[in-house]
Coordinates of C-alpha atoms in Angstrom, one line a residue:
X24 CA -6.0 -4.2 0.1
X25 CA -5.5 -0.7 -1.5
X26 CA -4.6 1.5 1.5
X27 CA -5.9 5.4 2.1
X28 CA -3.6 6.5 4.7
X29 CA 0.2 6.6 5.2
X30 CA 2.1 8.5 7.7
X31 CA 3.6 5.9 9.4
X32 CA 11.8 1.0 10.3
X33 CA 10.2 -2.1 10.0
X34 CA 13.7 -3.8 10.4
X35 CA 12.1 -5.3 14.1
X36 CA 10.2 -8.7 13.1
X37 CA 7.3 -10.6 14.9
X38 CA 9.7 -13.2 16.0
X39 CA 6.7 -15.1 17.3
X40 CA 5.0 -14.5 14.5
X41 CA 7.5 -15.7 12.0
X42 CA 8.0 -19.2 13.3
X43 CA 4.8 -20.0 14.3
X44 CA 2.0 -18.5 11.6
X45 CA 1.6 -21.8 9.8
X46 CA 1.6 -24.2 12.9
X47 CA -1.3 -21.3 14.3
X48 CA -2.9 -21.4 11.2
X49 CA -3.4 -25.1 11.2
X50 CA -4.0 -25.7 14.5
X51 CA -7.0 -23.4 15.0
X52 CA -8.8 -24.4 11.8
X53 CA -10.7 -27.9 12.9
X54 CA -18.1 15.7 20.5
X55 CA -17.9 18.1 17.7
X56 CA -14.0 19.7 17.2
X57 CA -12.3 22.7 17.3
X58 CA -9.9 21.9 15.0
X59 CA -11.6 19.1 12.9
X60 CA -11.5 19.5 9.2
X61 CA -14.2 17.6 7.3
X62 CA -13.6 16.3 3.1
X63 CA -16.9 18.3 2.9
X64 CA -19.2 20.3 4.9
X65 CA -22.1 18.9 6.7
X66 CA -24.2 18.9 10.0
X67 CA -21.9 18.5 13.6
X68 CA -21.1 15.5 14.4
X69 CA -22.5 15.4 17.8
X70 CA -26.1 16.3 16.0
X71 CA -25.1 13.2 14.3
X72 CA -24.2 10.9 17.5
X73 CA -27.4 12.0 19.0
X74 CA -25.6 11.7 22.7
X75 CA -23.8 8.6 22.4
X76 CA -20.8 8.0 23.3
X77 CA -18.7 6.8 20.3
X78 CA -15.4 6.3 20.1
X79 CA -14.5 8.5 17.1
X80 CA -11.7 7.6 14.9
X81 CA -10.1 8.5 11.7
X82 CA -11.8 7.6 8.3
X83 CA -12.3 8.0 4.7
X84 CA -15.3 8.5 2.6
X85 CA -15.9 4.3 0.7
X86 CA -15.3 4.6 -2.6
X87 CA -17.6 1.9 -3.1
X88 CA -21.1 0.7 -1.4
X89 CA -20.5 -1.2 1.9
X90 CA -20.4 -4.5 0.1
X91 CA -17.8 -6.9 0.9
X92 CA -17.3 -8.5 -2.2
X93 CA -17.0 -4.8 -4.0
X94 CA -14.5 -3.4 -1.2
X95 CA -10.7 -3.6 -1.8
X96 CA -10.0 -0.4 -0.5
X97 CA -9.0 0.9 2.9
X98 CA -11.6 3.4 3.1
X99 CA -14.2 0.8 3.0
X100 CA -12.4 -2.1 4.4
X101 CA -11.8 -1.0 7.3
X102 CA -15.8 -0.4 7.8
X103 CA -16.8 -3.7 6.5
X104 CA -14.7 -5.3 9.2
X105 CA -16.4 -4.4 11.7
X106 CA -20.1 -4.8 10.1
X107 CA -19.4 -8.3 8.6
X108 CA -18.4 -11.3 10.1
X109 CA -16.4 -14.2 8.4
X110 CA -15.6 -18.2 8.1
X111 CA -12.6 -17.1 10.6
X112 CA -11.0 -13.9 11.8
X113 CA -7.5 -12.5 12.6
X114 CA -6.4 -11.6 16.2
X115 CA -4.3 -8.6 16.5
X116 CA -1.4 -10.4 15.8
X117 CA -2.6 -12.0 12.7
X118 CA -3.3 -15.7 14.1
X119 CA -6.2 -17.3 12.6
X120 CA -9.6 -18.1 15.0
X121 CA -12.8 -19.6 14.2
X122 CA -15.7 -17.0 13.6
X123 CA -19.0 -18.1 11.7
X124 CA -17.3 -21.6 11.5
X125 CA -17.5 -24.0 14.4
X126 CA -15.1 -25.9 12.3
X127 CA -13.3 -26.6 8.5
X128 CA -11.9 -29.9 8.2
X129 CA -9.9 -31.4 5.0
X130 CA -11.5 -34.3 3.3
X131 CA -8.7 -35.2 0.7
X132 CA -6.1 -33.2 -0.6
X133 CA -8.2 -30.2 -2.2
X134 CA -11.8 -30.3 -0.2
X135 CA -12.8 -28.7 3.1
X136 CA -16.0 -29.4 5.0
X137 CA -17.4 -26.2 6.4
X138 CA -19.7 -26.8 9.4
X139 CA -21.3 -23.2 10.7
X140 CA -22.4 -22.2 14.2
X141 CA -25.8 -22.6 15.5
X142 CA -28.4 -20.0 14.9
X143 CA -26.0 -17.3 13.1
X144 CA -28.1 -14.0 11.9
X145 CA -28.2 -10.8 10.1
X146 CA -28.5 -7.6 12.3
X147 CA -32.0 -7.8 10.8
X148 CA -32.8 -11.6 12.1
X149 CA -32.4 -13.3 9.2
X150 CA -30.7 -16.4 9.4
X151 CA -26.7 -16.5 7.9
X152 CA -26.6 -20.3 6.5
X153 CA -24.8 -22.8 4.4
X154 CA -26.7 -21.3 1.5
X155 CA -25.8 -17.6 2.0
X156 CA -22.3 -18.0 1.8
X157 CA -22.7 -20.2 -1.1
X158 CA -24.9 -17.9 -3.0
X159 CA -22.8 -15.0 -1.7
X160 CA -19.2 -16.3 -3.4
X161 CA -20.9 -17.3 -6.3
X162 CA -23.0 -13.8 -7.1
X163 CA -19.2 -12.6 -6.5
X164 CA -17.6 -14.3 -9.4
X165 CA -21.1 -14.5 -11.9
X166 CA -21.0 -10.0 -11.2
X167 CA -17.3 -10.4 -11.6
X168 CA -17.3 -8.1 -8.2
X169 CA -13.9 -6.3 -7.5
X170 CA -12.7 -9.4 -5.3
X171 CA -14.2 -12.1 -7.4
X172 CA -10.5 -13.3 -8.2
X173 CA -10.1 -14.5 -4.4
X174 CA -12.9 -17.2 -5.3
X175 CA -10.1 -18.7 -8.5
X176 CA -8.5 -21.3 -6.5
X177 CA -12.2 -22.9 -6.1
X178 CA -13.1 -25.4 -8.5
X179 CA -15.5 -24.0 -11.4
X180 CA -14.6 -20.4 -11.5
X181 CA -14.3 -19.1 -14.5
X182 CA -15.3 -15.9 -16.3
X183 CA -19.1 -15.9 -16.6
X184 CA -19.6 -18.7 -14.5
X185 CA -23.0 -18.8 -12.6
X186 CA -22.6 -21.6 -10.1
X187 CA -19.2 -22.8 -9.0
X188 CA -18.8 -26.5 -9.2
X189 CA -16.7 -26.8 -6.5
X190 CA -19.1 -25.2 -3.9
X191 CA -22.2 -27.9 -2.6
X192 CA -24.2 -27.1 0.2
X193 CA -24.9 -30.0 2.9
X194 CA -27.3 -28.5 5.0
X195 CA -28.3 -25.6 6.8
X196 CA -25.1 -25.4 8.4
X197 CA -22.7 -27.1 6.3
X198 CA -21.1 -26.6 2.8
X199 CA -18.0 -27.8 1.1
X200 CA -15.6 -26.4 -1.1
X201 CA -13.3 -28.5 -3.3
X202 CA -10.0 -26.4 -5.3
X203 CA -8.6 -26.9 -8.5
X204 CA -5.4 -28.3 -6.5
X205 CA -3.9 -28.7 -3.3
X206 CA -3.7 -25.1 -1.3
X207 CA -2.8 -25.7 2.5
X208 CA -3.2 -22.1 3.3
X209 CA -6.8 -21.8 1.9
X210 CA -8.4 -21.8 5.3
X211 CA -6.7 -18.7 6.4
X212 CA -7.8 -16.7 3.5
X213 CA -11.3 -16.8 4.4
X214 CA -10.8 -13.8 7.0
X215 CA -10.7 -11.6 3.9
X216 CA -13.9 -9.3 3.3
X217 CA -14.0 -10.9 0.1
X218 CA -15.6 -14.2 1.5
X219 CA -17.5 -12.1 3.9
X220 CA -21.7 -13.0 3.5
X221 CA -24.1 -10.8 2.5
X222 CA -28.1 -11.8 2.6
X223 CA -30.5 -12.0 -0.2
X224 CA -31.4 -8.5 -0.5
X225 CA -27.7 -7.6 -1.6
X226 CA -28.1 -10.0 -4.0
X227 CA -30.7 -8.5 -5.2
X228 CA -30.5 -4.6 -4.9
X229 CA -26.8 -4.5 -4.1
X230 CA -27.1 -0.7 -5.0
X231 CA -29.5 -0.2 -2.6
X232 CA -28.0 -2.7 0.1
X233 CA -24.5 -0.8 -0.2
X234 CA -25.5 2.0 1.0
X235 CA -27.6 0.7 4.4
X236 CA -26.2 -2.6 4.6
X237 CA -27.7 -5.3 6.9
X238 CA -24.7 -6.9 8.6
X239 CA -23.8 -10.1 10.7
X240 CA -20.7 -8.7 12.3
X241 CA -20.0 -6.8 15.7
X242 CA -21.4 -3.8 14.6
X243 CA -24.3 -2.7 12.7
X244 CA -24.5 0.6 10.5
X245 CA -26.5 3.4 11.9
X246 CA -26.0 6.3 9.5
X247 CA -23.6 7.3 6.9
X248 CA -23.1 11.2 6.0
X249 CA -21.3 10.9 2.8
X250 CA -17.9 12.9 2.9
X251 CA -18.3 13.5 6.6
X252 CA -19.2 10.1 8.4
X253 CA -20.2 7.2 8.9
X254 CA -21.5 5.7 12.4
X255 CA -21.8 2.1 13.5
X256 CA -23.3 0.4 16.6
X257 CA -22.9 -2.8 18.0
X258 CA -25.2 -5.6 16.6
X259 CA -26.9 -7.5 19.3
X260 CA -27.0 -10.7 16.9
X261 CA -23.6 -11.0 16.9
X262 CA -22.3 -13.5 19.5
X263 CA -18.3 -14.3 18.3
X264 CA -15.3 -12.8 19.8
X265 CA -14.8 -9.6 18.5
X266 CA -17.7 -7.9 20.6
X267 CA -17.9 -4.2 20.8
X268 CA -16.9 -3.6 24.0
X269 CA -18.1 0.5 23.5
X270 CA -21.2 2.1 22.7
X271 CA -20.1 2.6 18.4
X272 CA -17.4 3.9 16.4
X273 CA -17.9 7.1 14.6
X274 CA -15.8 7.2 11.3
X275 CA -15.2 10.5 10.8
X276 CA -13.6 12.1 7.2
X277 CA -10.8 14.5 7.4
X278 CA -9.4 16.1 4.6
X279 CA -5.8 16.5 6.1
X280 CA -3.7 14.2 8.7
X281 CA -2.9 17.3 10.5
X282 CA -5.8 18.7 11.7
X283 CA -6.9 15.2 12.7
X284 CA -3.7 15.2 14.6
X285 CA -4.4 18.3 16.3
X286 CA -8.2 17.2 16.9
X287 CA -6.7 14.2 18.7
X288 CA -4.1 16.3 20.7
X289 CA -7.7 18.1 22.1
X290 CA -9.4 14.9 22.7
X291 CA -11.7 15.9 19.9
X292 CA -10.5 12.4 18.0
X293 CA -10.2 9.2 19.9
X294 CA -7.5 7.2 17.9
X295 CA -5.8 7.9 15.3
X296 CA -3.1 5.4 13.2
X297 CA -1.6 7.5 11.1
X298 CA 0.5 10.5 13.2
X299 CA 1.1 12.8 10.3
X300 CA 4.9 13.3 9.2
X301 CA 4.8 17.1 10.5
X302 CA 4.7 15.3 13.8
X303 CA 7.0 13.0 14.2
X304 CA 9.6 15.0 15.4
X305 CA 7.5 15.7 18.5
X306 CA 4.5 13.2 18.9
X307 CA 6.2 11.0 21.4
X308 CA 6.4 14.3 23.8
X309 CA 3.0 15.3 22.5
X310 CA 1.2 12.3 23.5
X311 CA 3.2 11.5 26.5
X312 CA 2.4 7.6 27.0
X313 CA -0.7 7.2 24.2
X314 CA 1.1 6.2 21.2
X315 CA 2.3 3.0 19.7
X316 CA 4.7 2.2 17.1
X317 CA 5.3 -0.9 15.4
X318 CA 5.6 -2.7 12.4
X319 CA 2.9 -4.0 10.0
X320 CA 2.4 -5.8 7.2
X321 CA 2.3 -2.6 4.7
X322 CA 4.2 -1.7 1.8
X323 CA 4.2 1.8 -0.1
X324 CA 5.0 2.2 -4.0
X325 CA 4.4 3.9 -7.2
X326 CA 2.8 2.5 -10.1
X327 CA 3.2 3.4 -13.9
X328 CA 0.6 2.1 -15.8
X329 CA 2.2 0.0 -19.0
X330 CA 0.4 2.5 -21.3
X331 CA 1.8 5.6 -20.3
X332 CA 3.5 7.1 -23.1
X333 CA 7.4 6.4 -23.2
X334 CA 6.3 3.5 -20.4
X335 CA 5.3 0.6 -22.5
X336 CA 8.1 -2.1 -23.4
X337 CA 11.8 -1.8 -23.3
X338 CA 11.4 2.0 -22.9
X339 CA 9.4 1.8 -20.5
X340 CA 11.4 -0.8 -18.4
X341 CA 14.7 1.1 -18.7
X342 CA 13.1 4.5 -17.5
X343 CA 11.3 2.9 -14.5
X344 CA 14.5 1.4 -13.3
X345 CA 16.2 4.8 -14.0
X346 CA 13.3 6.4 -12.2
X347 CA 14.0 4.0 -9.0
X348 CA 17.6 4.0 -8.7
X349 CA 17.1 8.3 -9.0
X350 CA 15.2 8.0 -5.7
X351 CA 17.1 8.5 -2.5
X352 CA 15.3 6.2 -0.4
X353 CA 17.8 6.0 2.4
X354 CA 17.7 9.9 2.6
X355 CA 13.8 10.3 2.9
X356 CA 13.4 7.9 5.1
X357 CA 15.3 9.5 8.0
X358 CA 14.6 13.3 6.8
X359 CA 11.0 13.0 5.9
X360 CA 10.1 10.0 8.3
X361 CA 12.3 10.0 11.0
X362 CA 13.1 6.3 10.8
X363 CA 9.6 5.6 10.5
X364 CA 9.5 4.0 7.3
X365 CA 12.3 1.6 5.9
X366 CA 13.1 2.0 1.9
X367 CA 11.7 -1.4 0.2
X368 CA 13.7 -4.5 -0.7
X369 CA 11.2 -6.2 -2.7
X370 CA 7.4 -6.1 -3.1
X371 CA 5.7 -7.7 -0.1
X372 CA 6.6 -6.4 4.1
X373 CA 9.8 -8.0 6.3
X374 CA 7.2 -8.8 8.9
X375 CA 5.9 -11.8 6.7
X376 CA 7.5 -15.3 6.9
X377 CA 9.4 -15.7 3.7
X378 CA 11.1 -12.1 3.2
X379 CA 13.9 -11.5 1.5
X380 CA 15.9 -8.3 1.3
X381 CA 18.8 -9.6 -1.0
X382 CA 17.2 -11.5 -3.9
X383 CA 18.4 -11.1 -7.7
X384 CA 17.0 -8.1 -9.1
X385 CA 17.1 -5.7 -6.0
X386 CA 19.7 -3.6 -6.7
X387 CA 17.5 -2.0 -9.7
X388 CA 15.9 -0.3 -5.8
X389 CA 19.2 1.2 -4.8
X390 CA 20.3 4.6 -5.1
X391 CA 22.0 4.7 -8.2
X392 CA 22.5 8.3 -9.9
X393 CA 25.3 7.4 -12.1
X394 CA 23.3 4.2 -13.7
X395 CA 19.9 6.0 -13.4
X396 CA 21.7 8.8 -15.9
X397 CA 22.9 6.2 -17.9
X398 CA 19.7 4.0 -18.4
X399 CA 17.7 7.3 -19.0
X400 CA 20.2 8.6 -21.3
X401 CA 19.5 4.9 -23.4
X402 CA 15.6 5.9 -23.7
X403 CA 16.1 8.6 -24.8
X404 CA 18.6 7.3 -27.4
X405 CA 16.8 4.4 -28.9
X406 CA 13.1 5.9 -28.3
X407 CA 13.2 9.7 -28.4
X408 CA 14.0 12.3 -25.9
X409 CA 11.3 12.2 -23.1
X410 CA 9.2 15.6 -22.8
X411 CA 7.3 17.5 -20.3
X412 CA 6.4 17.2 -16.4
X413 CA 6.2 13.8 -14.7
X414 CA 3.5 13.8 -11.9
X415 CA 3.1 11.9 -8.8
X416 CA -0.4 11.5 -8.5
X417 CA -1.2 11.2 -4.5
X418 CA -4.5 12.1 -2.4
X419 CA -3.8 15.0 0.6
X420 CA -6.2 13.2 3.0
X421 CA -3.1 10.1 3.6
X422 CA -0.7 13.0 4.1
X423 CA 0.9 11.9 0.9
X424 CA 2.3 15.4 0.4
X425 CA 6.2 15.6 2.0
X426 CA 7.3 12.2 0.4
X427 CA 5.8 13.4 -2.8
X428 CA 7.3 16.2 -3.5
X429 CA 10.7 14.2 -1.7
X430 CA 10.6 11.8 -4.6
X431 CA 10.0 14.3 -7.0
X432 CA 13.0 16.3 -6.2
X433 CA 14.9 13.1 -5.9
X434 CA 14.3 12.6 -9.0
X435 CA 14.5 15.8 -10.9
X436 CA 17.8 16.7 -9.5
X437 CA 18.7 12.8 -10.3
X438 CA 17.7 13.0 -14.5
X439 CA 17.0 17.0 -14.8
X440 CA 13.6 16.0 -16.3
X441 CA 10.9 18.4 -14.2
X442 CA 9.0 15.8 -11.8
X443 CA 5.9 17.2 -9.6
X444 CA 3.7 16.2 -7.4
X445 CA 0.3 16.2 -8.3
X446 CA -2.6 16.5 -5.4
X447 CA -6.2 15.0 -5.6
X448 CA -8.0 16.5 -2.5
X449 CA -9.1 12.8 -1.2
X450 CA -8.9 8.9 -1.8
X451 CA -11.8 8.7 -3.1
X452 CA -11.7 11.0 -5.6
X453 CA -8.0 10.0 -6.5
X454 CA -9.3 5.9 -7.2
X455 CA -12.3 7.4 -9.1
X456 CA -10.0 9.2 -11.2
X457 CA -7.5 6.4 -11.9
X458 CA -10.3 4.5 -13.0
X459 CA -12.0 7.0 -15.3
X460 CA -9.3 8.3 -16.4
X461 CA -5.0 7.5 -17.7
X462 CA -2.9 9.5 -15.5
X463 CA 0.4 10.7 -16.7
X464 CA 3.0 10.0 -14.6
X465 CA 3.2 8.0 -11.6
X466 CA 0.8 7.2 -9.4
X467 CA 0.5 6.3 -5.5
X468 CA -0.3 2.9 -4.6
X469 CA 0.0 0.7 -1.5
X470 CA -1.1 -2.4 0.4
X471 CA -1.9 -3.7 3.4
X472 CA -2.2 -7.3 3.7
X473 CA -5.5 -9.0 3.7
X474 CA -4.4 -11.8 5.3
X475 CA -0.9 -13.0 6.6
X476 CA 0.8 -14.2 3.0
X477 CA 3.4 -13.1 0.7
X478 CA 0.9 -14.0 -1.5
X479 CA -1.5 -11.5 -0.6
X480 CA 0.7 -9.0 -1.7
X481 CA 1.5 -10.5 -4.9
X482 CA -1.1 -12.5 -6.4
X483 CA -4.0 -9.5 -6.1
X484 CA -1.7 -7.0 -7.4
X485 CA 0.6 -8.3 -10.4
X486 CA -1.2 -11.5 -11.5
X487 CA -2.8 -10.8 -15.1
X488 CA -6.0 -8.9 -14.9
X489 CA -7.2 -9.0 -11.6
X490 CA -8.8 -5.6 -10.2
X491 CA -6.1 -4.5 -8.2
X492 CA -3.5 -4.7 -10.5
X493 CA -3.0 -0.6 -11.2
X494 CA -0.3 -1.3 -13.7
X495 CA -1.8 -4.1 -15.9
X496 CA 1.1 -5.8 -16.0
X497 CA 1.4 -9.3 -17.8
X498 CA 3.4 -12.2 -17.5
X499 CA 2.4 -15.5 -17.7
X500 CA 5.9 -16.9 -16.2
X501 CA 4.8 -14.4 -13.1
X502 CA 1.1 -15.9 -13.3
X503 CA 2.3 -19.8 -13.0
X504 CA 4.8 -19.1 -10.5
X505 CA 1.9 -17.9 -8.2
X506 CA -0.4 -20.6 -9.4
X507 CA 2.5 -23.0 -7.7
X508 CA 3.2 -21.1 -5.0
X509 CA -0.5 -21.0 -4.0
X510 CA -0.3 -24.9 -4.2
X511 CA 2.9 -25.7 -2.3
X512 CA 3.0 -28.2 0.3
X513 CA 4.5 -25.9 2.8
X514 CA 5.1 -22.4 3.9
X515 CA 8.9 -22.7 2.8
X516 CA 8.3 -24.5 -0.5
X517 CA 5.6 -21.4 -1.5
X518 CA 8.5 -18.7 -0.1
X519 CA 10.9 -20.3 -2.3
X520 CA 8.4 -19.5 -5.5
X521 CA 6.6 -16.5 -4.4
X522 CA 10.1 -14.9 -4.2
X523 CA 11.5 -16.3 -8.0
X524 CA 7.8 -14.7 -8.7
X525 CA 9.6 -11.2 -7.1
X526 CA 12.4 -11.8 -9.2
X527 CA 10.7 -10.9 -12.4
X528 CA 9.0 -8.1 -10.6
X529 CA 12.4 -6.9 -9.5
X530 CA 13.6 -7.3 -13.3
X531 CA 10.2 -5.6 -15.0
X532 CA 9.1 -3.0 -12.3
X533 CA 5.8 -2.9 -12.7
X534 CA 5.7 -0.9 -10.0
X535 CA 8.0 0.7 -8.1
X536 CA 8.7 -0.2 -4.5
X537 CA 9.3 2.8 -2.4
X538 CA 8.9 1.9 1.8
X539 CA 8.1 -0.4 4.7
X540 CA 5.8 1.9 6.5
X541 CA 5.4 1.4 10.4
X542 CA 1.8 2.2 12.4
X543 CA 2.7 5.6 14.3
X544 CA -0.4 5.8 16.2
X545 CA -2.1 7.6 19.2
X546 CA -5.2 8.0 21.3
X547 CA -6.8 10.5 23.2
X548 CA -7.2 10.6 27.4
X549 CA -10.9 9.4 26.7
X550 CA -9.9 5.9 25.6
X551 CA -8.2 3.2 27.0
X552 CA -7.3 -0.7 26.0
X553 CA -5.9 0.6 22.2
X554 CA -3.9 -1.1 20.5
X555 CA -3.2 -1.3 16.6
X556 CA -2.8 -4.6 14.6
X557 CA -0.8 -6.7 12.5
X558 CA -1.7 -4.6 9.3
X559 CA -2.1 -1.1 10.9
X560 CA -5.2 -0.5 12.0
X561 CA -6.8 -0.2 15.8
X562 CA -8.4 -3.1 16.9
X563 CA -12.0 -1.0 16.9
X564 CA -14.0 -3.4 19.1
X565 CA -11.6 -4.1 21.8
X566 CA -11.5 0.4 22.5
X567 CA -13.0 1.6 25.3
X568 CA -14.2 5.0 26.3
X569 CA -14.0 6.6 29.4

């Protein structure tokens, strides 16, 4: 999932978590502020919260309606989390539980039986059935949503496709789905918001529905103040695990790390994941005992999109790999971070079974001046002299700003060509904009996993035409690698492929891999039992306030 906020070595690995993911996997299947900033103006919070007391926590402003289908952002995904409620969910340590299932068992090589809960609902009453989720995946890939490419393993999807083939429902509680091939990980994909159910009204107004959704998750909505907030509650229909164990969360929309730092430091914030860079020289002291940091499975990169002029082609392979070996990596990392970030190896996170830092092709990320001179210098030569500024586009609400303009020096000083940084003043208006619009340059991109798989992290973001690939890069060798990965018997046989996959990244550089980000996070005195998860975020429902 596209990801808002960065400020966070992830040498350390979930041993644990390593050796044991798949055997997991298999075996559970069967107040207002003093110094608070806001993107926009609007009425206090506290008017807001009417009393309550919520545990308030960084955000930003959705870039899309609350939909899950429509959400592959941060902004929003975090949010649709907590209102929705899936087939299974992810502990904080990314193991796989039951949620809305009571059980998925394989019947053959490519078909699961679903069997649901007893007497699921909707915040609203309504019934969640065999039938909603099937209607739900299939309005998905027929509206060719944002996420409908999760649903292509399932037999029948295709583009335009109404009714999946290789969905049938059973009974009120039971449904099956039956895959074009063998995939022994598809279970413990359907965590991800994509697979999420919605009732018939979002089918149906999902305009409408977006914006006050009716949820079947631990929370409930309760109001959203666009660029300032948005408050849930917990939903009293929702009887799995993750119950809210406080009285809401209040998402609230700050248009700089910093302040929301400082808010935190005067108990004005609750939790925050994302200690700004201008602190961490001195957060440990600052928070004295309420911080965590750790590794998680995030990744940080720029992306070039393949019709940039002077970035299509040859040209445009030889200047991106001049472009990443004129980045000092190494250097940033302990200037700018503070050893809170490690410079990337390849194009997925080292806490994820399967990661390799030494494969063919990764010395096109090392820091390289002489070569990245060189390979320049050859662009220029065979495809004209390259002209003008090259921006780093990057939103100021992920406090984007110090590695920016890092990079940029890095490499101006590398191939004397004038590279800037170029601000947008949030996320949401910096996704809006690479979507209306070609930006020059380079743009921020990242990733936090959806759901514990190399393949999450390459499949949604490089394979041919799928929403979140930023570049539009193309390869069909890339494509059918995945395809077999996907299908592989066992976790090792689909690392072997995913990572020959990474070796024609590595070679192309559709993107350019920058750092391993780690969660530096914090919490106020007014909280207790926080704690952050496997991809970054606080576990929400598990916060409480004092």
């Amino acid at each position: 999932m596209l990801n808002s906020f960065w400020c966070h070595n992830a040498h350390f690995v979930f041993s644990s978590f390593r050796r044991t993911l798949m055997r997991k996997l298999l075996g559970v299947i069967g107040a207002t502020s003093l110094a608070f900033t806001l993107a926009a103006c609007g009425s206090d919070s506290s008017d807001s919260a009417g009393g309550s007391n919520y545990v308030r926590v960084l955000g930003t402003e959705p870039q899309q309606g609350l939909i899950p289908a429509m959400t592959n952002e941060n902004g929003g995904g975090r949010i649709v989390d907590m209102l929705y409620s899936g087939l299974v969910y992810y502990d904080a340590e990314g193991n796989v539980h039951n949620e809305m299932a009571e059980s998925i068992d394989q019947e053959g090589e490519k078909t699961y039986k679903v069997t649901l809960k007893p007497d699921l609902k909707f915040s609203d009453g309504s019934a969640v059935t065999a039938a909603t989720f099937v209607d739900t995946w299939n309005y998905a890939v027929a509206n060719e949503q944002l996420n409908e490419s999760f649903f292509s393993s399932i037999k029948g999807y295709g583009e335009g496709v109404k009714e999946m083939e290789g969905l049938k429902v059973i009974d009120e509680r039971t449904f099956t789905i039956e895959l074009t091939q063998p995939e022994s990980d598809f279970p413990s994909r359907l965590g991800y918001n994509a697979y999420f159910p919605v009732p018939a009204a979002a089918l149906e107004d999902p305009q409408g529905f977006g914006e006050s959704p009716v949820s079947n998750g631990p929370y409930k909505i309760k109001e959203w103040n666009h660029n300032q907030n948005l408050i849930i509650e917990p939903n009293p229909e929702y009887k799995g695990d993750r119950a809210a164990q406080n009285d809401g969360i209040e998402f609230a929309f700050y248009a700089d790390s910093s302040a929301a730092y400082m808010d935190l430091l005067a108990n004005n914030l609750d939790v925050l994941e994302a200690v700004p860079s201008s602190a961490f020289g001195s957060y440990e002291q600052d928070l004295a005992g309420r911080q965590e940091t750790k590794p998680a499975a995030t990744y940080l990169e720029m992306s070039i999109h393949v019709e940039t002029p002077h970035f299509s082609g040859e040209e445009g392979t030889l200047r991106r790999k001049a472009i990443s070996m004129a980045i000092n990596r190494e250097e940033i990392a302990e200037t700018i971070f503070h050893g809170t970030r490690t410079p990337a190896r390849e194009f997925t996170s080292p806490v994820l079974n399967g990661y390799n830092d030494s494969l063919p092709g990764s010395e096109n990320l090392d820091y390289n001046p002489e070569a990245a001179k060189k390979l320049w210098a050859e662009a220029d030569k065979k495809y004209g002299a390259f002209e003008g500024t090259f921006p780093i586009n990057y939103n100021t609400d992920g406090d984007n700003k110090d590695w920016a303009d890092a990079v940029a020096n890095s490499i101006s000083n590398t191939l004397g060509i004038q590279a800037v940084g170029n601000p947008y003043p949030d996320f949401k208006s910096f996704r809006d904009a690479y979507r209306t619009e070609r930006m020059d340059g380079a743009y921020r991109t990242a990733w936090f996993a959806d759901y514990p798989s190399m393949g999450n992290f390459l499949g949604p973001n490089f394979t041919t035409g799928v929403a979140s690939n930023d570049s539009k890069y193309s390869n069909p060798e890339f494509d059918e690698l995945i395809v077999k990965a996907n299908g592989a018997a066992n976790e090792e046989e689909a690392a072997k492929l995913y990572n020959q996959a990474q070796e024609l990244l590595l070679r192309d550089l559709p993107s350019i891999p920058l750092f391993y980000p780690n969660v530096v996070g914090g919490w106020s005195e007014n909280v207790e039992d926080v704690t952050f998860n496997w991809k970054s975020l606080p576990v929400y429902y598990a916060v409480k306030k004092n």
